[in-house]
């Protein structure tokens, strides 16, 4: 099977490369220097010779606050490019796996979001991702897998875990928001589900995160505790909880965005989600080992 992965520099692509390292499939990674996914001509020129069986779109504009003023660039990557990639897949018979976000929901529900719950994004980033979802499901509903995730991190790239470790090493104290609730997700598990969807050409809309729930404050405390335990931090500092109102940002974040994974567990039976704290510990062991 010829698998093409778009977005080769991100943390999901990093984990996909590890997941597919010893596979029997032909895998091609393409980044922004290889193909302009906002251009139909570029997509056709670069992808047509590859005889794509499955395309995994791991690219995204993820600067949530910057998106509020940089809407054109955000929409180009998260909506227009998805439409063009889906159109290419429809024309060539390729299957497409696309990753979306909890930000397509408004965050007011108060219980885990089902895959068919109403979409109501609160900011430019969420709206762009929702438009990308809509395009995918309109163009190739019978040949695509849409996977929503949340709070993704990895040993590769920039993310909340590495930011917290840096700040905890540099600052005498920290404050972290405690009224936004979701689920941290190691990109490794997300990559496993994406590969499973690709290989089996699993059609539908699914949610994938690690198990359990946390606030950003809970997440930060776990990072400090594990960082100290694994030798990534030398000293523990005071970490205090604050409400979102004390840390205003340009983009509105969902207050509650836990995703229901019932359908995913049933369909992707070979992928076993673990509790977010166990996953965080495993990833931080990688950081400690210098992997």
C-alpha angles and dihedrals in degrees: 000000000000109000120187119195119200116206104038098178099058131095094253092052089049090056092042089055090054092046092050097037096107099025125125091236128103105242126192123187119205127188135182091281090055103046138007102225091192090063122076091201093053092047092051093044095050102033104037095070090053095066090223117213096174130013118200112197106208094157123106144153100242105168092116099185096038088053090069090072100020094058097142094058091042093051092045093059102031101039115011095043092049089052092050094046091048090049090052091049091050092051094048101036093244123150117235130211113194130184122216137170149250087243090083086077125073095233096230100105098091095210132068113296117245120219092250098045115125117280115234113155117195101205145029094269093051092045092052092050091047090053090051091052091049092051093049094049093045096049104038110008090149095049106041144078118209114198120188118201140167146211094011122190138165141173085258125072132356121319145138095277095055092042091053092048090052094047093045089054093048107033131069091220141356140209120210131186114258103181099069110086127195142115127279112229129201107218089225092074091043090053091052091055092046091053091047090051091048097048094045095035090229110194123213147049118298141170124225130182133130116275127273132030135263144168119237085254091055089048092051093049090052090049091053094046094048092040090056091045093051097043096252091117128040100197136028115232130196112273114191130192121238133178121250089251089069093054107045117190132187091246125057113235124208110257092212120022107154109151123221110234101184095115092044093053090052098045098036095045093155091060112076116196115218130205112279093240093056090049091048090052092051093049093047089051086058090053090049091050091050095240 
